[in-house]
Amino acid sequence: MGTLRGKGCGFETRLSGLQIAVYWRLCLLLFLNSFLFFLDLYTTCTSRHADHRTDNRTAPEDNRTGPEHGGPTGSSESECVWLSYGQTLYIIGLLLGSLFGGAPSDRYGRRVVLQVCVSVHAVCAVLPAALHHPLFFITLRCLTGVCSSLTHSSAFSLAVEWSVPACRAWPPALLGLSFSLGMVAQAPLAYVCGSWASLHLALGLPQILFLPILISLPESPCWLLLKKRTSVLDQYRKQDPEYMEQLLNSTGEEEGAEPAEGAEPAEAGPGGLCDLTHLRHPTVMLRLAVMSYLGLTTALTYYGISLNIGSFGVDVYRAQFFSGLSETPCLLLPFLLARCGRRTVSMLTMFLSGLACLLSLVASQIYRDAVWGMSLALLGKFCMLTNMFVSLLYCIELFPTITRQRCLALVNVFYRAGSVFNTLLDFSAGIPLAAMIIYGCGPIIGSLFCLLLPETSQGPLPDSLEDCERQSRVRLNQFKTHLNQVKTHLNQVDSP
């Protein structure tokens, strides 16, 4: 493949053909994956729409939407009950994927996990078009959630691990933009599809057509280097030796160098004793605690607003369209990260999200202004989405390669737990007052916890605990240098 040169990352950098191949495949994957993410917002509306059209053709007492109408069998009232379980089971599937998804990706590679999960995800999208049983549907929703969780974590890790430090901020922005554009495209697609079967076929067939593209998806060079798969690395070197040398040098471990203590995966054993030692290290535990709280707070706010966007008194199709459209400015995120760094952007977005949610509460509860209430809530949602992408990048840069996916999985457990919590609340009369207070105060507290994390921008990905310790020492040394400069300046001012 060829290469491109330019300032695409905000720096003088070089984009490899392999890097571009990974980026566009994963962007298309996230675009299609978003189709089933918010499916439950439309299923009830589609069933009711099918009922309405059926009522116009048949007797008033016949409001069933059986398989001949492309919907599940049963009355529309009973449909609303079990369709609500579909959203809950999907969120639980996301939680289960976070619990067990890190180990397969670390053991078998990002590419294999993506190929398997995307294939199952596509099949789960099409099957409800032919089989309309409620129990079968909610089971598929749970399995879809598991696959979606594994797909997201592996896709973001693979994109970042194929990026040199100068371009590492772009994968979250590009993948996030693709996911948002998928949300925007899903709204008119769901509106046009007036039946259950046509909706699932329209959402599932593009994913099946996408499957052959994943066959040529490159594997993570960091994972190949760690597993000593030199034959595959040599194939990538033949395509672009200059970029591969630059990429492997930026991983923090030179090929052929002696691995750090406890970092040899071949001798770690199936029980993962080496990985457990890494997870018990104070530095890793502190970072896990902080990132887990940020993940919990992010999910509470983002999904609390996204999954109940219709509670603001706006048509769900238009509301979801503008909800996805409001997330597209995340493409500017790399330029912001280049100037401010990961930690500063995380603090800023968390604080602004909490402030916007509290102001939305004031506008909707005190001034009774629905337009301002929804606008401020979408602003808080956008800030939280920005923090979500920064946190994904931050997690990848904070944890060593040997346990990176396991640490991401543990953080995702708290992230998905926040999503599940939102499904337990009653949003039938709008977003509750207590929930909006949590959406506002939680992120503000999280912005203070960011002070406990080091800045990781422009640094190599850590491969061992020593690399993680070096990140903290670099930040401490920078603080000491800055403090000494301030003291020197004050002494010069005080001296005659």
Coordinates of C-alpha atoms in Angstrom, one line a residue:
M1 CA 0.0 0.0 0.0
G2 CA 1.0 3.6 -0.5
T3 CA 1.5 6.2 2.1
L4 CA 0.2 9.8 2.6
R5 CA 2.1 12.7 4.1
G6 CA 0.4 15.7 5.6
K7 CA -0.8 17.4 8.7
G8 CA -3.8 15.1 9.2
C9 CA -3.1 14.7 12.9
G10 CA -2.4 18.3 13.6
F11 CA 1.3 17.5 13.4
E12 CA 3.9 16.9 10.7
T13 CA 3.2 13.2 10.4
R14 CA 3.0 10.3 8.0
L15 CA -0.1 8.1 7.5
S16 CA 0.7 4.6 6.4
G17 CA -1.4 2.6 4.1
L18 CA -1.8 0.0 6.8
Q19 CA -3.0 2.6 9.2
I20 CA -5.5 4.0 6.8
A21 CA -6.8 0.4 6.1
V22 CA -7.4 -0.1 9.8
Y23 CA -9.1 3.3 10.2
W24 CA -11.6 3.1 7.4
R25 CA -12.6 -0.5 8.2
L26 CA -13.2 0.3 11.9
C27 CA -15.1 3.5 11.1
L28 CA -17.5 1.6 8.8
L29 CA -17.8 -1.0 11.5
L30 CA -18.8 1.5 14.2
F31 CA -21.2 3.2 11.7
L32 CA -23.1 -0.1 11.2
N33 CA -22.8 -1.1 14.8
S34 CA -24.7 1.9 16.0
F35 CA -27.8 0.7 14.1
L36 CA -28.7 -1.8 16.8
F37 CA -27.4 0.2 19.7
F38 CA -30.5 2.4 20.0
L39 CA -32.8 0.0 18.3
D40 CA -35.2 -0.1 21.3
L41 CA -36.0 3.6 20.8
Y42 CA -37.8 2.7 17.6
T43 CA -39.2 -0.8 18.0
T44 CA -42.2 0.3 20.0
C45 CA -42.9 3.1 17.6
T46 CA -42.6 0.8 14.6
S47 CA -45.0 -1.7 16.1
R48 CA -47.5 1.0 16.9
H49 CA -47.1 2.4 13.4
A50 CA -47.8 -1.1 12.0
D51 CA -50.8 -1.4 14.3
H52 CA -52.2 1.9 13.1
R53 CA -51.8 1.0 9.4
T54 CA -53.4 -2.4 10.2
D55 CA -56.4 -0.8 11.9
N56 CA -57.0 1.3 8.9
R57 CA -57.4 -1.8 6.8
T58 CA -59.2 -4.1 9.2
A59 CA -61.9 -4.0 11.8
P60 CA -61.3 -1.7 14.8
E61 CA -61.2 -4.6 17.3
D62 CA -58.3 -6.3 15.4
N63 CA -55.1 -4.5 16.5
R64 CA -52.8 -7.5 16.4
T65 CA -49.4 -7.2 14.6
G66 CA -48.7 -10.8 13.8
P67 CA -46.0 -12.1 11.6
E68 CA -48.0 -11.2 8.5
H69 CA -47.5 -7.6 9.4
G70 CA -43.9 -7.9 10.1
G71 CA -44.3 -7.5 13.9
P72 CA -44.4 -9.8 16.9
T73 CA -47.5 -11.6 17.8
G74 CA -49.6 -10.0 20.6
S75 CA -51.5 -6.9 21.4
S76 CA -49.7 -3.6 21.2
E77 CA -50.0 -3.1 25.0
S78 CA -48.3 -6.4 25.7
E79 CA -45.6 -5.6 23.1
C80 CA -44.7 -2.4 25.0
V81 CA -44.0 -4.5 28.1
W82 CA -41.6 -7.0 26.6
L83 CA -40.1 -4.5 24.2
S84 CA -39.0 -2.5 27.3
Y85 CA -37.2 -5.7 28.4
G86 CA -35.3 -5.7 25.2
Q87 CA -33.5 -2.5 26.1
T88 CA -32.8 -3.8 29.6
L89 CA -31.4 -7.1 28.3
Y90 CA -29.2 -5.2 25.8
I91 CA -27.7 -3.2 28.5
I92 CA -27.1 -6.3 30.6
G93 CA -25.4 -7.9 27.5
L94 CA -23.1 -4.9 27.4
L95 CA -22.3 -5.5 31.1
L96 CA -21.6 -9.2 30.5
G97 CA -19.4 -8.3 27.5
S98 CA -17.4 -6.0 29.8
L99 CA -17.0 -8.7 32.4
F100 CA -15.6 -11.4 30.1
G101 CA -14.4 -9.5 27.1
G102 CA -10.9 -8.5 28.0
A103 CA -9.3 -11.9 28.3
P104 CA -10.3 -13.2 24.8
S105 CA -8.9 -10.1 23.2
D106 CA -5.6 -10.3 25.1
R107 CA -5.3 -14.0 24.4
Y108 CA -6.5 -14.4 20.8
G109 CA -5.9 -10.9 19.5
R110 CA -8.1 -7.9 18.6
R111 CA -8.7 -9.0 15.0
V112 CA -10.1 -12.5 15.8
V113 CA -12.4 -11.1 18.5
L114 CA -13.7 -8.4 16.1
Q115 CA -14.3 -11.0 13.3
V116 CA -16.3 -13.3 15.5
C117 CA -18.3 -10.6 17.3
V118 CA -19.2 -8.7 14.2
S119 CA -20.4 -11.9 12.5
V120 CA -22.7 -12.8 15.4
H121 CA -23.9 -9.2 15.7
A122 CA -24.9 -9.3 12.0
V123 CA -26.8 -12.6 12.4
C124 CA -28.6 -11.3 15.5
A125 CA -29.7 -8.2 13.5
V126 CA -31.4 -10.2 10.8
L127 CA -33.0 -13.1 12.7
P128 CA -35.8 -11.1 14.3
A129 CA -37.1 -10.4 10.8
A130 CA -38.0 -14.0 10.4
L131 CA -38.6 -15.2 14.0
H132 CA -41.0 -13.0 15.9
H133 CA -41.2 -14.7 19.3
P134 CA -40.7 -12.2 22.2
L135 CA -38.4 -14.5 24.2
F136 CA -36.3 -15.1 21.2
F137 CA -36.1 -11.4 20.5
I138 CA -34.9 -10.4 24.0
T139 CA -32.4 -13.2 24.1
L140 CA -30.9 -11.9 20.8
R141 CA -30.8 -8.4 22.3
C142 CA -28.7 -9.7 25.2
L143 CA -26.3 -11.5 22.8
T144 CA -26.2 -8.4 20.6
G145 CA -25.1 -6.4 23.7
V146 CA -22.3 -8.8 24.5
C147 CA -21.0 -8.6 20.9
S148 CA -21.3 -4.8 20.8
S149 CA -19.3 -4.4 24.0
L150 CA -16.5 -6.6 22.7
T151 CA -16.6 -4.9 19.3
H152 CA -16.2 -1.4 20.8
S153 CA -13.4 -2.2 23.2
S154 CA -11.4 -4.2 20.6
A155 CA -12.0 -1.6 17.8
F156 CA -10.8 1.3 19.8
S157 CA -7.7 -0.6 21.1
L158 CA -6.8 -1.8 17.6
A159 CA -7.1 1.7 16.1
V160 CA -5.0 3.3 18.9
E161 CA -2.4 0.5 18.8
W162 CA -2.0 1.2 15.0
S163 CA -1.2 4.8 15.7
V164 CA 2.0 6.6 16.5
P165 CA 1.8 9.1 19.4
A166 CA 1.2 12.0 17.2
C167 CA -1.9 10.4 15.7
R168 CA -3.2 8.6 18.7
A169 CA -6.0 11.2 19.4
W170 CA -7.6 10.6 16.0
P171 CA -9.1 7.1 16.5
P172 CA -11.5 8.1 19.2
A173 CA -12.6 11.1 17.2
L174 CA -13.0 9.2 13.9
L175 CA -14.7 6.2 15.4
G176 CA -16.9 8.4 17.5
L177 CA -17.9 10.5 14.5
S178 CA -18.8 7.3 12.6
F179 CA -21.0 6.1 15.4
S180 CA -22.8 9.4 15.6
L181 CA -23.4 9.5 11.9
G182 CA -24.8 6.0 12.2
M183 CA -27.3 7.4 14.8
V184 CA -28.2 10.1 12.4
A185 CA -28.7 7.7 9.5
Q186 CA -30.7 5.3 11.7
A187 CA -33.5 7.8 12.5
P188 CA -34.8 8.3 8.9
L189 CA -34.2 4.6 8.1
A190 CA -36.4 3.6 11.1
Y191 CA -39.0 6.2 10.1
V192 CA -39.3 4.8 6.5
C193 CA -39.5 1.2 7.6
G194 CA -43.1 0.7 8.6
S195 CA -42.9 -2.9 9.7
W196 CA -40.9 -5.0 12.1
A197 CA -39.3 -7.3 9.4
S198 CA -38.3 -4.4 7.1
L199 CA -36.7 -2.6 10.0
H200 CA -34.5 -5.5 11.0
L201 CA -33.6 -6.3 7.4
A202 CA -32.6 -2.7 6.7
L203 CA -30.4 -2.7 9.8
G204 CA -28.9 -6.2 9.4
L205 CA -28.2 -6.7 5.7
P206 CA -25.5 -4.0 5.5
Q207 CA -23.7 -5.6 8.4
I208 CA -23.7 -9.0 6.6
L209 CA -22.4 -7.3 3.4
F210 CA -19.6 -5.8 5.5
L211 CA -18.2 -9.1 6.8
P212 CA -15.8 -9.9 3.9
I213 CA -14.1 -6.6 4.5
L214 CA -12.9 -7.8 8.0
I215 CA -10.9 -10.7 6.5
S216 CA -8.1 -8.3 5.5
L217 CA -8.2 -6.3 8.8
P218 CA -4.6 -6.1 10.1
E219 CA -3.8 -7.4 13.6
S220 CA -2.5 -5.1 16.4
P221 CA 1.3 -4.7 16.1
C222 CA 1.6 -4.3 19.9
W223 CA -0.2 -7.6 20.5
L224 CA 1.9 -9.4 17.8
L225 CA 5.1 -8.0 19.3
L226 CA 4.0 -9.1 22.8
K227 CA 3.1 -12.6 21.6
K228 CA 6.3 -12.8 19.5
R229 CA 4.5 -13.3 16.2
T230 CA 7.4 -12.1 14.2
S231 CA 6.3 -13.7 10.9
V232 CA 3.2 -11.5 10.7
L233 CA 5.2 -8.4 11.7
D234 CA 7.7 -9.1 8.9
Q235 CA 4.8 -9.2 6.4
Y236 CA 3.7 -5.8 7.6
R237 CA 7.3 -4.5 7.5
K238 CA 7.5 -5.5 3.8
Q239 CA 4.5 -3.3 3.0
D240 CA 5.8 -0.2 4.9
P241 CA 9.1 -0.7 6.7
E242 CA 9.6 2.9 7.7
Y243 CA 6.2 3.3 9.4
M244 CA 6.4 -0.1 11.1
E245 CA 9.8 0.8 12.6
Q246 CA 8.4 4.1 13.9
L247 CA 5.3 2.3 15.3
L248 CA 7.1 -0.5 17.0
N249 CA 9.6 2.0 18.6
S250 CA 6.7 4.0 20.0
T251 CA 5.2 1.0 21.9
G252 CA 7.7 1.4 24.7
E253 CA 9.4 -2.0 24.0
E254 CA 12.1 -2.7 21.4
E255 CA 11.8 -5.9 19.5
G256 CA 14.3 -8.4 20.7
A257 CA 14.7 -6.6 24.1
E258 CA 14.5 -8.5 27.3
P259 CA 10.9 -8.4 28.6
A260 CA 10.2 -6.8 31.9
E261 CA 9.7 -8.9 35.0
G262 CA 6.4 -10.6 34.8
A263 CA 5.7 -9.4 31.3
E264 CA 6.3 -12.6 29.4
P265 CA 2.9 -13.9 28.4
A266 CA 4.1 -17.4 27.5
E267 CA 5.0 -18.2 31.0
A268 CA 2.1 -16.5 32.7
G269 CA 0.1 -19.7 32.6
P270 CA -3.6 -20.0 31.8
G271 CA -4.5 -18.7 35.1
G272 CA -3.0 -15.3 34.4
L273 CA -0.9 -15.1 37.5
C274 CA 1.3 -12.4 35.9
D275 CA -1.7 -10.4 35.0
L276 CA -3.1 -10.6 38.5
T277 CA 0.2 -9.3 39.8
H278 CA 0.0 -6.4 37.5
L279 CA -3.6 -5.6 38.6
R280 CA -2.6 -5.6 42.3
H281 CA 0.1 -3.0 41.7
P282 CA -0.8 0.3 43.6
T283 CA -0.3 2.4 40.4
V284 CA -2.6 0.2 38.4
M285 CA -5.2 0.0 41.2
L286 CA -5.3 3.8 41.6
R287 CA -5.8 4.3 37.9
L288 CA -8.4 1.6 37.8
A289 CA -10.3 3.2 40.7
V290 CA -10.3 6.7 39.0
M291 CA -11.2 5.5 35.6
S292 CA -13.9 3.2 36.9
Y293 CA -15.6 6.1 38.6
L294 CA -15.3 8.2 35.5
G295 CA -16.8 5.4 33.5
L296 CA -19.7 5.0 35.9
T297 CA -20.5 8.7 35.9
T298 CA -20.1 8.9 32.1
A299 CA -22.6 6.1 31.5
L300 CA -25.1 7.5 34.0
T301 CA -25.2 10.9 32.3
Y302 CA -24.8 9.8 28.6
Y303 CA -27.3 7.0 28.6
G304 CA -29.7 8.6 31.0
I305 CA -30.2 11.4 28.4
S306 CA -29.7 9.3 25.2
L307 CA -32.1 6.5 26.1
N308 CA -34.8 8.9 27.2
I309 CA -34.4 11.6 24.5
G310 CA -38.2 11.3 23.9
S311 CA -38.9 12.5 27.4
F312 CA -38.3 16.1 26.4
G313 CA -41.6 16.3 24.5
V314 CA -40.1 16.0 21.0
D315 CA -40.8 13.3 18.4
V316 CA -38.4 10.4 19.0
Y317 CA -37.3 10.3 15.3
R318 CA -36.3 14.0 15.2
A319 CA -35.0 13.9 18.7
Q320 CA -32.6 11.0 17.9
F321 CA -31.6 12.6 14.6
F322 CA -30.5 15.8 16.4
S323 CA -29.1 13.8 19.3
G324 CA -26.7 12.1 16.8
L325 CA -26.1 15.4 15.0
S326 CA -25.1 17.1 18.2
E327 CA -22.2 14.6 18.6
T328 CA -20.5 15.3 15.3
P329 CA -18.3 18.2 16.6
C330 CA -16.2 15.5 18.3
L331 CA -14.1 15.5 15.2
L332 CA -12.4 18.6 16.6
L333 CA -11.3 16.6 19.6
P334 CA -7.7 15.8 18.3
F335 CA -6.9 19.4 17.9
L336 CA -8.1 20.1 21.5
L337 CA -6.1 17.2 22.8
A338 CA -3.0 18.4 20.9
R339 CA -3.1 21.7 22.7
C340 CA -4.4 20.7 26.2
G341 CA -3.6 17.1 26.7
R342 CA -5.8 14.2 28.0
R343 CA -6.1 15.1 31.6
T344 CA -7.0 18.8 31.1
V345 CA -9.7 17.9 28.5
S346 CA -11.1 15.2 30.7
M347 CA -11.4 17.7 33.6
L348 CA -12.9 20.4 31.4
T349 CA -15.5 18.2 29.7
M350 CA -16.6 16.5 33.0
F351 CA -17.1 19.9 34.7
L352 CA -19.0 21.4 31.7
S353 CA -21.2 18.3 31.4
G354 CA -22.2 18.5 35.1
L355 CA -22.8 22.2 34.9
A356 CA -24.9 21.9 31.8
C357 CA -27.1 19.2 33.4
L358 CA -27.6 21.3 36.5
L359 CA -28.6 24.3 34.4
S360 CA -30.9 22.0 32.3
L361 CA -32.5 21.1 35.6
V362 CA -33.0 24.7 36.5
A363 CA -34.5 25.5 33.1
S364 CA -36.9 22.6 33.0
Q365 CA -38.0 22.5 36.6
I366 CA -38.0 26.2 37.6
Y367 CA -38.5 28.1 34.4
R368 CA -40.5 25.4 32.7
D369 CA -38.7 25.9 29.4
A370 CA -38.6 22.6 27.5
V371 CA -36.5 24.0 24.6
W372 CA -33.7 25.3 26.9
G373 CA -33.9 22.2 29.0
M374 CA -33.4 19.9 26.1
S375 CA -30.6 22.1 24.6
L376 CA -28.6 22.2 27.8
A377 CA -29.1 18.4 28.3
L378 CA -27.8 17.7 24.8
L379 CA -24.8 20.0 25.6
G380 CA -24.1 18.0 28.7
K381 CA -24.5 14.8 26.7
F382 CA -22.0 16.1 24.0
C383 CA -19.5 17.0 26.7
M384 CA -19.9 13.6 28.3
L385 CA -19.5 11.9 24.9
T386 CA -16.2 13.9 24.4
N387 CA -15.0 12.7 27.8
M388 CA -16.0 9.1 26.8
F389 CA -13.7 9.1 23.9
V390 CA -10.9 10.8 25.8
S391 CA -11.3 8.2 28.6
L392 CA -11.1 5.3 26.0
L393 CA -7.8 6.8 24.7
Y394 CA -6.7 7.6 28.3
C395 CA -7.3 4.0 29.5
I396 CA -5.3 2.6 26.6
E397 CA -2.4 4.9 27.4
L398 CA -2.6 4.3 31.2
F399 CA -2.4 0.5 31.4
P400 CA 0.4 -1.9 30.3
T401 CA -0.1 -4.0 27.1
I402 CA -0.1 -7.3 29.0
T403 CA -3.2 -6.4 30.9
R404 CA -4.6 -3.5 28.8
Q405 CA -7.8 -5.3 27.6
R406 CA -8.5 -6.7 31.1
C407 CA -8.2 -3.2 32.6
L408 CA -10.4 -1.8 29.9
A409 CA -12.9 -4.6 30.7
L410 CA -12.9 -3.8 34.4
V411 CA -13.5 -0.1 33.7
N412 CA -16.3 -1.1 31.3
V413 CA -17.9 -3.1 34.0
F414 CA -18.6 0.1 36.0
Y415 CA -19.5 1.9 32.7
R416 CA -22.1 -0.7 31.9
A417 CA -23.3 -0.8 35.5
G418 CA -24.2 2.9 35.1
S419 CA -26.1 2.0 31.9
V420 CA -28.0 -0.7 33.7
F421 CA -28.9 1.6 36.6
N422 CA -30.6 4.0 34.1
T423 CA -32.9 1.1 32.9
L424 CA -34.2 0.7 36.5
L425 CA -35.5 4.2 36.8
D426 CA -39.0 5.2 35.7
F427 CA -38.7 7.8 32.9
S428 CA -42.4 7.6 31.9
A429 CA -43.1 11.1 33.3
G430 CA -39.7 12.6 32.2
I431 CA -36.2 12.4 33.7
P432 CA -36.6 12.4 37.5
L433 CA -35.3 15.3 39.6
A434 CA -32.9 13.0 41.6
A435 CA -31.5 11.6 38.4
M436 CA -30.7 15.0 36.9
I437 CA -28.9 16.0 40.2
I438 CA -26.8 12.8 39.9
Y439 CA -26.1 13.6 36.3
G440 CA -24.9 17.0 37.3
C441 CA -22.9 16.4 40.5
G442 CA -21.2 13.2 39.5
P443 CA -19.2 14.6 36.6
I444 CA -18.1 17.6 38.7
I445 CA -16.7 15.3 41.4
G446 CA -15.1 13.2 38.6
S447 CA -13.3 16.2 37.2
L448 CA -11.4 16.5 40.6
F449 CA -10.4 12.9 40.5
C450 CA -8.6 13.5 37.2
L451 CA -5.9 15.3 39.2
L452 CA -4.7 11.9 40.4
L453 CA -3.9 10.8 36.8
P454 CA -0.7 11.5 34.9
E455 CA -0.6 13.2 31.5
T456 CA 0.0 10.7 28.8
S457 CA 0.0 12.7 25.5
Q458 CA 2.9 12.3 23.1
G459 CA 4.3 9.4 25.2
P460 CA 4.8 5.7 24.2
L461 CA 2.2 3.1 25.1
P462 CA 3.4 1.3 28.4
D463 CA 4.2 -2.4 28.1
S464 CA 5.2 -3.0 31.7
L465 CA 4.7 -1.7 35.2
E466 CA 8.0 0.1 35.0
D467 CA 6.6 2.1 32.0
C468 CA 3.5 3.0 34.1
E469 CA 5.8 4.2 37.0
R470 CA 7.8 6.2 34.5
Q471 CA 4.6 8.0 33.4
S472 CA 4.0 9.1 37.0
R473 CA 7.6 10.1 37.6
V474 CA 7.6 12.2 34.4
R475 CA 4.6 14.1 35.6
L476 CA 6.1 14.5 39.1
N477 CA 9.4 15.7 37.7
Q478 CA 7.5 18.3 35.5
F479 CA 5.6 19.5 38.6
K480 CA 8.9 19.8 40.6
T481 CA 10.6 21.7 37.8
H482 CA 7.6 24.1 37.5
L483 CA 7.6 24.6 41.3
N484 CA 11.4 25.3 41.3
Q485 CA 10.9 27.8 38.5
V486 CA 8.2 29.6 40.5
K487 CA 10.4 29.7 43.6
T488 CA 13.3 31.1 41.6
H489 CA 11.1 33.7 40.1
L490 CA 9.8 34.7 43.6
N491 CA 13.3 34.9 44.9
Q492 CA 14.4 37.2 42.1
V493 CA 11.4 39.4 42.8
D494 CA 12.2 39.6 46.5
S495 CA 15.9 40.3 46.0
P496 CA 16.9 44.0 45.8

